[in-house]
Amino acid sequence: MQLSAEAIETPKTAQTAVRDIYLPPERKKISGGGVPHLSAKNFSIYYGEFEAVKKVNADILSKYVTAIIGPSGCGKSTFLRSINRMNDLITSCHTTGALLFDGEDVYGKFTDEVLLRKKIGMVFQKPNPFPKSIFDNIAYGPRLHGVKDRKTLDGIVETSLRKAALWDEVCDRLDKNALGLSGGQQQRLCVARTLAVEPEILLLDEPTSALDPKATAKIEDLIQELRGSYTIMIVTHNMQQASRVSDFTMFFYEGVLVEHAPTAQLFTKPKDRMTEDYITGRFS
Amino acid sequence: MNLGTRKLLDRSFTALGVGSIVIMGMMLLVVLMPILSNGITANVFRGTIEHRKLLYNEFRRGDHAELQRQIAESDAARRKAYAMMAAFEAEMKLMSEEKHAGYQEKYDQVKSAMKALLGPVPGEELPELTRFKYGQTRWSKAEERLHELLYEKQWDYSNPDVEAKEYDVSRAASFQGTSLVKLFPYVESNIDRMLLPEWTVYWGFITDSSIDSHMFGGIWPEIQGTIFLAVGAMLFAFPLGVIAAVYFTEYAREGFFNSLLRSANSTLAGVPSIVFGLFGLAFFINTLKVSESKSVLAGSLTLAIMILPTIIRSAEEAILSVPKTYREASLSLGSSKWNTIVTVILPAALPGILTGGVISLGRAAGETAPIIFTAAVSVGSAIGLADVFSSPTPALSWNIYNLASEHEAASEIRHVQYGMVLALVTIVLMLNLSAIILRARISKKLKG
């Protein structure tokens, strides 16, 4: 059975790991959101012979924030990176099952991974701005996709930086090298750079693990700002962060999706014993 | 290990390191100082009136009126010497046959020594070769010639057990009692007025063509040939090398074929350069017939093959050292692989690629063996840009060897050899220096 927006209010038993979905009152329901944006069907990822992610079945609902937690090596980053096919860089990596993005198989024969990555943007663990000016960093994607007009570019750069809450800090030095920014600013720049190509899904791979608490708070605020405009998936080691920013949480253990539920439910009434052990810190 | 021992060890290692660097620096000085001090003499020396005559006659350089005045001055001093010689020739005619024959040989020696010192005797037919048309152009050489005029070299064979020793015999003594005896003290005391030496800075050594196979003039054809060959080699090797490096790092799949290519590349880097030279002759000239015989084109191609492995290696290293995160960032924004390489990876790898390129350029400029059979000639004029496809060229590296070992008057033109060495060392050092500066500037731009 497919998940839908109604599922958020009326808990139903589902084949997927998502059961009894509800949102706490302080988390507003997003209108127009809540349809499955990504669907994994018996989706497995292998590194050579090794099965890193095992037969995942899950629906990621559009415009909501989904957090992925789990101990190191559980396959959460592998799963995230497989969504926009960044794992293609690893030659031994291959998949079975299906991962549907808007009903189309991400790993289908005729899928254009370049177009796919335009629609599914990604921000990485370590801030990775290009060694270019701030402006050129943001404009890199739009230029790539054919925007040449300087005025249009100016507009895109400004809106992207505003969306990433960085505009006020850098508006007077857009021509300066991006590597001169602080770590937190660099990471927000990377978010802005991704937003500039107008993706539908935003994948965040431990975006705050290299940042200090203040910068982390800013990134978390930013995720709250973007919630409702983009489907966001965030891999994190920090369970407080997951509970703070996300609507849904997926818990992976040794490649298996153990539990997938609304965040408030997963952290207060986990269905699975393993989830409970993990979130209470009995193992990690 | 206690603290004291540890500190002692640290200090001794530091001392060892500093010591070895100092020794290396001193060795470099020992090599470079003679090159510098001797090479400079090709540009800056005490030039005689003969040098100025030569410059005016061959290149129309210098102040004509001033030159005429100086020629008149030196001729006035010389005329007396020539008059003494003429007087002795008249005296010889009056001598008995036997006495005449005795003096003739010795007088011929004096006469040729005078010619070597001051140039052809006025009134005689001008010789063909430029080297005999002028006297000594450099004061240091003139002093040696003066010594040869004043003293005759004799060998002491008195002790058969040891090697014969040479000793000087005054020529004046052998002409005792004749009118010629006055010539020697006269020339010795008036040599300044005959040759009018003055300190000369001859930049033409760099910009002039050589005259009479490097006896006079400069080394511009060699410098230009070196630049043509090195730049030509880069034109072929740099794009090819970078493309090959991109293939190796970005496109090649690990496998038998790829590792074969890699080891072939490493092997190629270790092949002696003379082998490349013979290969260039056999392949580019005899098989492909890129030119009828030696040409700049063939030499450039040969040098390109020689430096290609180095360029591939350094470009590969540079590309591999670009952080993986740049690649990820670009790809995640929906960039194609090719676009990522061109817009992100190559710009970030540029400092390393350029450094490798410029160092290879220096190597191409300095190599001798690959161009012996493919491009270099010992003497020639500077060629035009249009002639690079068909004409050979002189080049510094080859001409240094040639002048030092095969030139018929190698010992006469030591200053030219040193000047060429200095020019080559300067070119290579300047290339390396520009590589360092370029690298620093681009890195600074990349780091912001």
XYZ file of C-alpha atoms in Angstrom:
732
model
C 0.000 0.000 0.000
C 1.204 3.458 -0.875
C 1.722 6.132 1.679
C -0.165 9.332 1.223
C -0.733 12.586 2.985
C -3.760 11.165 4.745
C -1.566 8.592 6.342
C -0.045 11.338 8.355
C -3.272 12.032 10.140
C -4.918 8.660 10.063
C -2.472 5.975 11.112
C -2.782 2.828 9.032
C -0.966 -0.423 8.968
C 1.321 -0.520 5.972
C 3.535 -3.072 4.263
C 6.353 -0.618 4.452
C 8.288 0.074 7.561
C 6.208 3.174 8.076
C 3.404 2.373 10.451
C 1.092 4.424 12.625
C 2.225 7.640 11.078
C 1.279 10.781 12.850
C 2.821 14.169 13.317
C 2.974 15.978 16.629
C 0.850 19.147 16.830
C 3.835 21.512 16.655
C 4.787 20.079 13.270
C 2.490 21.623 10.766
C 1.106 19.488 8.019
C 2.379 20.611 4.657
C -0.256 21.240 2.078
C 0.490 19.669 -1.270
C 3.139 17.495 0.285
C 3.039 13.974 1.533
C 2.923 12.012 -1.697
C 5.655 9.420 -2.120
C 8.477 11.200 -3.862
C 10.886 8.300 -3.638
C 9.902 4.662 -3.300
C 12.355 1.901 -2.591
C 11.110 -1.561 -3.586
C 13.249 -4.438 -2.363
C 16.139 -2.104 -3.000
C 19.595 -3.550 -2.259
C 23.021 -2.024 -2.788
C 26.131 -4.159 -3.189
C 29.825 -3.350 -3.047
C 31.043 -6.270 -5.093
C 29.686 -9.287 -3.206
C 28.959 -7.389 -0.027
C 25.354 -6.348 0.439
C 25.607 -2.954 2.116
C 21.897 -2.108 2.031
C 19.476 -5.011 2.249
C 16.082 -5.091 0.547
C 14.794 -1.741 1.683
C 11.111 -0.972 1.197
C 10.205 2.599 1.998
C 8.341 5.636 0.761
C 9.871 9.074 1.214
C 7.097 11.645 1.357
C 7.447 14.834 -0.604
C 8.194 18.179 1.062
C 8.820 16.557 4.454
C 12.140 16.134 6.199
C 13.281 12.559 6.603
C 16.228 11.776 8.840
C 18.317 8.645 8.482
C 20.030 7.427 11.636
C 21.995 4.380 12.585
C 25.412 3.304 13.774
C 28.511 3.744 11.626
C 28.671 1.368 8.686
C 24.950 0.635 8.743
C 24.519 1.713 5.130
C 22.720 4.996 5.733
C 25.179 7.088 3.699
C 25.317 4.420 1.003
C 21.520 4.531 0.777
C 21.490 8.321 0.583
C 24.226 8.475 -2.036
C 22.474 5.866 -4.143
C 19.457 8.148 -4.508
C 21.221 10.540 -6.862
C 23.591 7.846 -8.090
C 26.736 9.297 -6.543
C 27.700 5.681 -5.929
C 28.304 5.378 -9.657
C 31.771 6.731 -8.898
C 32.532 3.424 -7.176
C 32.890 0.915 -9.967
C 32.168 -2.165 -7.849
C 28.854 -0.760 -6.640
C 25.632 -2.122 -8.101
C 21.996 -2.421 -7.069
C 19.035 -4.757 -7.243
C 15.361 -4.062 -6.762
C 13.959 -0.684 -7.695
C 14.243 2.860 -6.481
C 11.487 4.951 -7.970
C 11.729 8.721 -8.247
C 8.376 10.130 -9.286
C 7.516 6.677 -10.564
C 10.677 6.350 -12.703
C 13.395 3.901 -11.778
C 16.535 5.772 -10.771
C 18.612 2.835 -11.973
C 16.566 2.308 -15.117
C 18.221 1.647 -18.424
C 17.239 4.981 -19.913
C 17.709 7.170 -16.867
C 19.953 10.164 -17.502
C 21.959 10.390 -14.289
C 23.026 13.937 -15.097
C 19.407 15.090 -15.302
C 18.607 13.052 -12.211
C 21.313 14.787 -10.201
C 19.957 18.131 -11.291
C 16.631 17.189 -9.717
C 18.135 15.499 -6.667
C 20.737 17.807 -5.161
C 23.227 16.814 -2.505
C 25.196 18.500 0.240
C 28.164 16.632 1.609
C 29.704 15.953 4.992
C 32.614 18.320 4.479
C 31.867 21.722 2.976
C 33.200 21.483 -0.569
C 32.944 24.827 -2.338
C 34.893 25.118 -5.582
C 38.057 27.221 -5.444
C 36.199 29.995 -7.236
C 34.416 33.168 -6.192
C 31.199 32.962 -4.162
C 29.250 34.144 -7.186
C 30.820 31.583 -9.503
C 30.134 28.832 -6.990
C 26.420 29.556 -6.963
C 26.284 30.276 -10.683
C 28.138 27.066 -11.547
C 24.990 24.941 -11.728
C 22.748 27.422 -13.588
C 25.559 28.125 -16.077
C 25.958 24.411 -16.567
C 22.305 24.155 -17.468
C 22.420 26.960 -19.955
C 21.743 30.196 -18.089
C 24.062 32.784 -19.608
C 22.305 36.085 -19.030
C 24.123 38.000 -16.313
C 20.963 39.542 -14.862
C 19.218 36.197 -14.537
C 22.337 34.790 -12.899
C 22.451 37.718 -10.477
C 18.841 36.976 -9.544
C 19.466 33.261 -9.070
C 22.553 33.907 -6.950
C 20.690 36.321 -4.713
C 17.598 34.146 -4.194
C 19.716 31.057 -3.582
C 21.869 32.853 -1.044
C 18.770 34.315 0.624
C 17.172 30.884 0.818
C 20.350 29.581 2.428
C 20.330 32.516 4.875
C 23.757 33.587 3.704
C 22.952 36.657 1.650
C 23.372 39.196 4.420
C 26.771 37.850 5.334
C 28.314 37.694 1.861
C 26.376 40.163 -0.324
C 29.251 42.654 -0.324
C 31.940 40.153 -1.266
C 30.450 37.935 -3.922
C 33.637 38.150 -5.981
C 35.832 36.861 -3.147
C 37.056 33.296 -3.119
C 34.609 30.947 -1.416
C 37.411 29.170 0.435
C 37.840 32.334 2.504
C 34.491 31.752 4.231
C 34.145 30.005 7.580
C 33.184 26.342 7.698
C 29.552 27.045 8.524
C 29.266 29.690 5.835
C 30.883 27.324 3.351
C 28.322 24.653 4.153
C 25.447 27.088 3.716
C 27.062 28.164 0.469
C 26.988 24.532 -0.620
C 23.297 24.406 0.218
C 22.742 27.605 -1.768
C 24.741 26.181 -4.657
C 22.521 23.119 -4.673
C 19.336 25.208 -4.425
C 20.458 27.301 -7.400
C 19.769 24.408 -9.801
C 16.237 24.151 -8.342
C 16.240 20.538 -7.243
C 13.160 18.703 -6.029
C 14.937 16.634 -3.437
C 17.763 17.779 -1.180
C 20.061 15.107 0.187
C 22.152 16.134 3.186
C 24.946 13.739 4.102
C 25.871 14.552 7.723
C 25.947 18.251 6.822
C 26.915 19.434 10.299
C 29.456 16.851 11.406
C 32.359 19.133 10.462
C 30.829 22.252 12.022
C 30.767 23.866 15.429
C 27.500 24.081 17.461
C 26.675 27.620 16.351
C 27.086 26.808 12.672
C 25.172 23.587 13.258
C 22.248 25.550 14.697
C 22.238 27.765 11.626
C 22.132 24.774 9.287
C 19.285 23.272 11.350
C 17.365 26.541 11.156
C 17.980 26.504 7.433
C 16.511 23.001 7.148
C 13.406 24.250 8.976
C 13.185 27.128 6.512
C 13.421 24.802 3.536
C 10.957 22.300 4.922
C 7.817 22.452 2.852
C 9.626 23.645 -0.270
C 11.826 20.649 -0.871
C 11.827 16.982 -0.014
C 14.741 16.751 2.360
C 16.679 13.695 3.468
C 19.342 14.092 6.080
C 21.811 11.507 7.323
C 22.971 12.276 10.826
C 24.873 10.757 13.704
C 23.286 13.169 16.084
C 19.963 11.851 17.376
C 18.998 15.174 18.927
C 19.438 16.719 15.521
C 17.262 14.070 13.926
C 14.528 14.648 16.467
C 14.811 18.424 16.123
C 14.699 18.814 12.375
C 12.902 15.825 10.892
C 9.300 14.753 10.367
C 10.167 11.139 9.685
C 13.094 9.028 10.762
C 14.565 5.907 9.239
C 16.695 3.696 11.448
C 19.202 1.495 9.666
C 21.123 -1.318 11.271
C 23.644 -3.435 9.349
C 22.047 -2.545 6.050
C 18.531 -3.324 7.138
C 15.875 -0.642 7.460
C 14.721 -1.549 10.932
C 12.145 1.137 11.504
C 10.682 3.995 9.501
C 8.225 6.173 11.386
C 7.294 9.728 12.229
C 10.112 11.136 14.254
C 8.102 11.887 17.366
C 6.812 8.346 17.438
C 10.145 6.703 16.703
C 11.873 8.555 19.474
C 9.140 8.113 22.073
C 7.468 4.818 21.268
C 9.801 2.814 19.043
C 8.192 -0.377 17.768
C 11.409 -2.250 17.460
C 13.600 -3.361 20.342
C 16.766 -2.546 18.388
C 15.596 1.013 17.728
C 14.911 1.487 21.389
C 18.357 0.214 22.308
C 19.969 2.528 19.800
C 18.127 5.711 20.680
C 18.581 5.145 24.366
C 22.289 4.696 23.772
C 22.618 1.059 24.760
C 24.752 0.527 21.676
C 25.982 2.738 18.937
C 64.370 7.215 26.259
C 64.693 10.250 28.447
C 64.049 13.818 27.491
C 67.743 14.732 27.147
C 68.503 11.925 24.704
C 65.421 12.720 22.689
C 66.361 16.365 22.379
C 69.927 15.423 21.499
C 68.649 13.119 18.757
C 66.369 15.845 17.427
C 69.242 18.298 17.357
C 71.613 15.917 15.637
C 69.057 15.166 12.956
C 68.532 18.872 12.431
C 72.284 19.337 12.201
C 72.541 16.506 9.680
C 69.799 18.009 7.566
C 71.214 21.509 7.640
C 74.680 20.112 6.943
C 73.618 18.220 3.878
C 71.753 21.231 2.537
C 74.829 23.402 3.068
C 77.031 20.859 1.286
C 74.599 20.706 -1.618
C 74.499 24.485 -1.803
C 78.279 24.678 -1.812
C 78.528 22.070 -4.534
C 76.063 24.067 -6.565
C 78.212 27.155 -6.016
C 81.335 25.284 -7.078
C 79.593 24.320 -10.299
C 77.832 27.600 -10.953
C 80.570 30.078 -10.006
C 83.000 29.189 -12.822
C 80.103 29.071 -15.290
C 79.011 32.487 -14.144
C 82.441 34.117 -13.934
C 83.658 32.655 -17.220
C 80.351 33.040 -18.987
C 80.212 36.713 -18.124
C 83.523 37.241 -19.955
C 81.695 36.519 -23.206
C 79.642 39.659 -22.629
C 81.940 41.874 -20.619
C 85.622 42.030 -21.498
C 88.377 44.413 -22.533
C 87.772 44.765 -26.228
C 90.483 46.046 -28.562
C 90.266 48.300 -31.571
C 90.020 45.123 -33.660
C 86.762 44.258 -31.901
C 85.330 47.655 -32.730
C 86.488 47.375 -36.340
C 84.801 44.005 -36.561
C 81.558 45.317 -35.092
C 81.538 48.176 -37.564
C 82.411 46.095 -40.615
C 80.112 43.177 -39.893
C 77.165 44.812 -38.148
C 77.624 48.542 -38.933
C 77.607 49.224 -35.234
C 79.569 51.934 -33.484
C 80.518 55.558 -34.048
C 82.235 55.766 -37.427
C 84.098 59.058 -36.845
C 85.384 57.942 -33.454
C 86.413 54.618 -34.917
C 88.340 56.335 -37.728
C 90.137 58.480 -35.156
C 91.093 55.427 -33.124
C 92.196 53.515 -36.221
C 94.406 56.442 -37.178
C 95.853 56.480 -33.648
C 96.612 52.787 -33.572
C 97.900 52.792 -37.144
C 100.373 55.487 -36.207
C 101.743 53.193 -33.506
C 101.669 50.149 -35.750
C 103.327 51.844 -38.695
C 106.622 52.061 -36.839
C 106.558 48.338 -36.096
C 105.798 47.509 -39.713
C 108.580 49.871 -40.794
C 111.001 47.959 -38.579
C 109.893 44.713 -40.208
C 110.270 46.178 -43.694
C 113.730 47.404 -42.788
C 114.707 43.937 -41.604
C 113.343 42.381 -44.804
C 115.573 44.744 -46.797
C 118.475 43.858 -44.507
C 117.897 40.141 -45.061
C 118.184 40.590 -48.820
C 121.687 41.906 -48.381
C 122.739 38.970 -46.227
C 124.654 35.965 -47.426
C 122.574 33.051 -48.629
C 123.376 30.971 -45.579
C 122.648 33.692 -43.065
C 119.480 34.614 -44.905
C 118.160 31.070 -44.735
C 118.985 30.952 -41.009
C 116.914 34.027 -40.262
C 114.078 33.335 -42.717
C 112.349 30.663 -40.642
C 112.607 32.668 -37.438
C 111.414 35.797 -39.171
C 108.407 33.957 -40.603
C 107.466 32.990 -37.079
C 107.712 36.601 -35.970
C 105.650 37.711 -38.908
C 102.856 35.245 -38.258
C 102.894 36.155 -34.568
C 102.512 39.804 -35.539
C 99.618 38.877 -37.843
C 97.932 36.942 -35.101
C 98.311 39.893 -32.772
C 97.455 42.831 -35.028
C 95.787 41.359 -38.070
C 97.029 41.278 -41.671
C 99.959 43.464 -42.582
C 98.798 46.542 -44.492
C 99.240 46.239 -48.221
C 98.981 42.463 -48.268
C 96.027 40.692 -49.827
C 93.157 40.186 -47.374
C 92.683 36.530 -46.367
C 89.403 34.714 -47.009
C 88.490 33.646 -43.479
C 87.192 36.326 -41.181
C 89.299 35.000 -38.331
C 92.466 36.063 -40.234
C 91.107 39.464 -41.242
C 91.363 40.889 -37.768
C 93.915 40.947 -34.987
C 93.041 40.006 -31.443
C 89.656 41.399 -30.473
C 90.013 40.570 -26.797
C 92.778 42.026 -24.649
C 93.284 38.813 -22.656
C 93.936 36.931 -25.890
C 96.159 39.763 -27.146
C 98.354 39.391 -24.085
C 98.822 35.700 -24.853
C 99.718 36.482 -28.457
C 102.140 39.150 -27.322
C 103.888 36.565 -25.190
C 104.152 34.301 -28.208
C 105.673 37.146 -30.196
C 108.230 37.947 -27.515
C 109.213 34.437 -26.590
C 109.828 31.303 -28.515
C 108.715 28.034 -27.020
C 111.522 25.509 -26.646
C 111.547 21.997 -25.255
C 114.124 20.785 -22.775
C 115.149 17.229 -23.677
C 118.336 17.217 -21.590
C 117.164 14.595 -19.138
C 115.896 11.557 -21.090
C 114.360 10.028 -17.960
C 111.720 12.696 -17.426
C 109.138 14.201 -19.721
C 110.452 17.124 -21.737
C 109.748 20.534 -20.246
C 108.975 23.615 -22.212
C 110.699 26.880 -21.609
C 110.636 30.326 -23.141
C 113.460 31.785 -25.200
C 113.425 35.481 -25.950
C 113.080 36.083 -29.680
C 114.957 39.335 -29.294
C 118.040 37.309 -28.385
C 117.912 35.320 -31.608
C 117.864 38.492 -33.668
C 120.778 40.026 -31.773
C 122.804 42.275 -34.019
C 120.057 42.896 -36.576
C 117.701 45.819 -36.922
C 114.719 43.656 -35.921
C 115.878 43.482 -32.325
C 114.219 46.851 -31.669
C 110.818 45.520 -32.713
C 110.215 43.441 -29.570
C 110.660 46.115 -26.905
C 108.756 48.532 -29.130
C 105.722 46.250 -29.499
C 105.820 45.321 -25.826
C 105.749 48.899 -24.657
C 103.349 50.203 -27.296
C 100.836 47.337 -27.424
C 98.290 49.509 -25.604
C 98.461 52.156 -28.280
C 98.306 49.597 -31.063
C 95.200 47.858 -29.765
C 93.563 50.562 -27.607
C 91.815 48.174 -25.176
C 88.788 49.451 -23.330
C 86.104 47.778 -21.226
C 83.324 46.629 -23.495
C 79.887 45.320 -22.754
C 78.996 43.241 -25.775
C 75.282 42.411 -25.542
C 75.505 41.392 -29.151
C 76.863 38.106 -27.828
C 73.244 37.239 -27.095
C 71.586 38.877 -30.068
C 74.139 38.531 -32.899
C 74.741 35.681 -35.275
C 78.117 34.047 -35.143
C 80.811 34.990 -37.603
C 83.269 32.447 -38.988
C 81.951 29.536 -36.906
C 81.891 31.238 -33.525
C 85.294 32.869 -33.753
C 83.447 36.172 -33.465
C 79.906 37.335 -33.011
C 77.164 35.963 -30.827
C 75.023 32.945 -30.174
C 71.543 34.129 -31.133
C 70.947 31.299 -33.650
C 71.653 28.794 -30.895
C 69.401 30.522 -28.377
C 66.621 30.823 -30.913
C 67.049 27.216 -32.003
C 66.842 26.053 -28.404
C 63.647 28.033 -27.890
C 62.126 26.720 -31.121
C 62.937 23.124 -30.265
C 61.717 23.325 -26.683
C 58.538 25.217 -27.468
C 57.863 22.949 -30.439
C 58.270 19.902 -28.223
C 55.828 21.403 -25.724
C 53.267 22.129 -28.445
C 53.136 18.416 -29.187
C 53.755 16.921 -25.779
C 51.698 19.136 -23.469
C 48.211 18.653 -24.947
C 48.893 14.986 -25.630
C 50.260 14.454 -22.142
C 47.359 16.172 -20.392
C 44.810 14.271 -22.477
C 46.586 11.001 -21.732
C 46.652 11.840 -18.029
C 42.927 12.615 -18.066
C 42.335 9.280 -19.754
C 44.448 7.401 -17.206
C 42.876 9.048 -14.184
C 39.269 9.519 -15.269
C 38.353 7.079 -17.988
C 40.647 4.092 -17.947
C 39.285 1.010 -16.227
C 41.658 -0.927 -14.055
C 42.739 -3.945 -16.022
C 45.523 -5.657 -17.871
C 45.571 -3.222 -20.760
C 45.623 -0.206 -18.483
C 48.433 -1.491 -16.277
C 50.342 -2.393 -19.441
C 49.978 1.205 -20.645
C 51.070 2.560 -17.297
C 54.180 0.431 -17.090
C 54.987 1.287 -20.703
C 54.787 4.929 -19.737
C 57.090 4.422 -16.742
C 59.554 2.499 -18.889
C 59.539 5.233 -21.473
C 60.467 7.754 -18.787
C 63.633 5.796 -18.069
C 64.841 5.279 -21.641
C 68.219 6.967 -22.314
C 67.821 10.067 -24.434
C 70.189 8.887 -27.157
C 67.756 6.066 -27.871
C 65.058 8.659 -28.432
C 67.436 10.454 -30.774
C 67.992 7.344 -32.876
C 64.289 6.579 -32.754
C 63.525 10.087 -33.998
C 65.924 9.622 -36.902
C 64.568 6.204 -37.798
C 60.896 6.981 -37.298
C 60.234 10.646 -37.970
C 62.842 11.263 -40.653
C 63.420 7.930 -42.359
C 59.977 6.343 -42.015
C 57.432 9.151 -41.719
C 59.608 11.566 -43.690
C 58.269 14.596 -41.817
C 61.194 16.398 -43.397
C 63.826 15.548 -45.917
C 66.589 15.499 -43.363
C 67.204 17.116 -39.990
C 64.645 19.756 -39.141
C 63.272 21.636 -36.170
C 60.025 19.731 -36.656
C 61.693 16.339 -36.418
C 63.722 17.470 -33.403
C 60.654 18.850 -31.653
C 58.750 15.621 -32.234
C 61.635 13.582 -30.868
C 61.944 15.804 -27.802
C 58.165 15.620 -27.385
C 58.296 11.823 -27.269
C 61.084 12.082 -24.716
C 59.275 14.427 -22.327
C 55.817 12.942 -22.827
C 56.097 10.354 -20.017
C 57.158 13.033 -17.536
C 54.275 15.287 -18.507
C 51.785 12.423 -18.273
C 53.121 11.470 -14.857
C 53.045 14.961 -13.393
C 49.615 15.718 -14.875
C 48.322 12.427 -13.484
C 49.665 13.287 -10.046
C 48.145 16.745 -10.237
C 44.736 15.450 -11.286
C 44.757 12.763 -8.620
C 45.587 15.331 -5.967
C 42.424 17.328 -6.720
C 40.129 16.639 -3.761
C 37.435 14.059 -4.491
C 34.948 16.490 -2.996
C 35.245 18.875 -5.970
C 34.284 16.067 -8.292
C 31.356 15.080 -6.068
C 30.158 18.657 -5.781
C 30.211 19.181 -9.508
C 28.538 15.871 -10.333
C 25.846 16.407 -7.710
C 24.930 19.664 -9.411
C 24.077 17.783 -12.566
C 27.344 18.225 -14.376
C 28.462 15.632 -16.889
C 31.756 13.878 -16.370
C 33.416 15.707 -19.237
C 32.141 19.043 -17.994
C 33.385 18.291 -14.494
C 36.838 17.519 -15.843
C 37.026 20.684 -17.910
C 35.459 23.182 -15.509
C 36.518 21.879 -12.101
C 39.233 19.253 -12.125
C 41.640 20.648 -14.719
C 41.544 24.220 -13.313
C 42.227 22.874 -9.828
C 45.033 20.660 -11.143
C 46.517 23.448 -13.252
C 49.370 24.446 -10.895
C 50.686 20.898 -10.806
C 50.211 20.331 -14.517
C 51.977 23.581 -15.382
C 54.873 22.873 -13.045
C 55.419 19.524 -14.682
C 55.130 21.155 -18.064
C 57.663 23.879 -17.416
C 60.145 21.460 -15.882
C 59.783 19.288 -18.979
C 60.295 22.385 -21.089
C 63.584 22.960 -19.265
C 64.580 19.395 -19.899
C 63.721 19.671 -23.587
C 65.838 22.826 -23.804
C 68.826 21.114 -22.241
C 68.837 17.717 -23.937
C 71.561 17.042 -26.494
C 71.254 13.452 -27.580
C 67.746 13.528 -29.090
C 68.583 16.413 -31.409
C 71.992 15.240 -32.653
C 70.449 13.163 -35.423
C 67.185 14.976 -35.829
C 67.606 18.734 -35.638
C 70.991 20.136 -34.694
C 73.694 21.530 -36.901
C 76.958 22.856 -35.546
C 76.972 26.178 -37.367
C 74.193 28.023 -39.024
C 72.245 31.207 -39.023
C 69.008 31.862 -37.221
C 66.127 30.361 -39.139
C 62.776 31.960 -39.769
C 59.591 30.647 -38.251
C 58.474 29.377 -41.647
C 61.585 27.236 -42.003
C 60.991 25.071 -38.949
C 59.420 22.359 -41.083
C 62.422 21.928 -43.319
C 65.526 23.482 -41.785
C 67.820 22.247 -39.072
C 68.998 24.737 -36.485
C 71.945 25.226 -34.203
C 70.989 24.740 -30.557
C 72.789 25.553 -27.326
C 73.061 22.056 -25.910
C 74.515 20.520 -29.038
C 76.781 23.485 -29.833
C 78.278 23.496 -26.347
C 79.415 19.939 -26.952
C 80.481 20.723 -30.479
C 82.487 23.832 -29.625
C 84.198 22.144 -26.699
C 85.222 18.981 -28.458
C 84.970 19.182 -32.222
C 85.683 22.783 -33.117
C 89.018 23.203 -34.933
C 89.972 26.089 -32.654
C 88.265 24.970 -29.475
C 90.897 26.472 -27.201
C 90.575 29.872 -28.890
C 86.911 30.284 -28.088
C 86.590 29.171 -24.500
C 84.647 32.325 -23.754
C 82.010 31.371 -26.303
C 81.647 27.903 -24.785
C 81.240 29.367 -21.323
C 78.900 32.013 -22.647
C 76.713 29.327 -24.199
C 76.702 27.285 -21.003
C 75.725 30.369 -19.046
C 72.959 31.147 -21.544
C 71.591 27.608 -21.338
C 71.765 27.486 -17.548
C 70.056 30.877 -17.396
C 67.279 29.783 -19.728
C 66.632 26.602 -17.757
C 66.798 28.389 -14.402
C 64.467 31.097 -15.627
C 61.992 28.489 -16.857
C 62.053 26.750 -13.496
C 61.728 30.043 -11.661
C 58.740 31.008 -13.792
C 57.217 27.624 -12.999
C 57.554 28.342 -9.287
C 56.063 31.816 -9.630
C 53.239 30.592 -11.852
C 52.434 27.835 -9.415
C 52.427 30.200 -6.462
C 50.180 32.693 -8.225
C 47.627 30.119 -9.343
C 47.605 28.399 -5.945
C 47.048 31.752 -4.306
C 44.172 32.459 -6.651
C 42.669 29.054 -5.935
C 43.038 29.405 -2.173
C 41.553 32.884 -2.129
